[in-house]
């Protein structure tokens, strides 16, 4: 499939998801040759899972299919510019390229406003709306020391 066809598939998934009671978001993960590996749609309300965004669902499905956490050599097509969580997941999955249709401004116009999260990330901990406290670091750091010295770890 071409890039346009893959993007149209993401849009089609979003449209069908609305018809099925879900949110207006769809995503497709495809090889550089245009073969669809996995798809995802927004399942937040149907699964009662706030992380079940289309991009995350597509990543989960692709990783499950390939039995890996590394999606290098694949691209993602999203019906909308990803939220901060999904963008982070896309980076963690090592996808090669992101294509998106609607912008985050378009999403904001219909009630999906993620700008507050982008704003919060750049603030100092004490200035965030969510009370946040660095707690028991002295004990927590021991786990990181253990990981750091592990010789047979699988890095990601």
Phi, psi and omega in degrees: 000151177279168177301319179297318179295322179293319177294319178297328177293319177298318178295318178298318177299318179297316180297312179296326180294324175298314180299334180263012176090007180259183179283164186277053184223136177218153180215149180228134172249128185222155175290166178295341177276357176092015177270127180288125176268314183202160177228168176203151174228163180292122181236024184303306185282326182286334181252358185053042182231107182294348178264001185276053176282160185304314182295317179295318179296319178296318178297314178301315181295319180294315180296321178296318181294318182272348183058047179207160175258001184250111181257031174305148180077011175236154177244157177240137178243120182239141180292345181214151175304127186296147173290172180302321180296313182292321177299318176299317180297321179298316177296314181297328180281351179064031176296146187281325183207146178246130172242139176216155181267273180295151179268170177295333175292320176298318179296319179299322181297337179250015173101006177252079186260110179260003185300328180297329179289314176304317180296316183296321183303323184278353182277156170294153182308316182292342182263356181283153178292326178277115178305127186225134182222130172284117194225130179056040179300321182302325178278321182296324185297337179299323178295320178293323177297319179298314178298316183299324182271354181293128184268342184249025182286153174260110184279149178214000000 
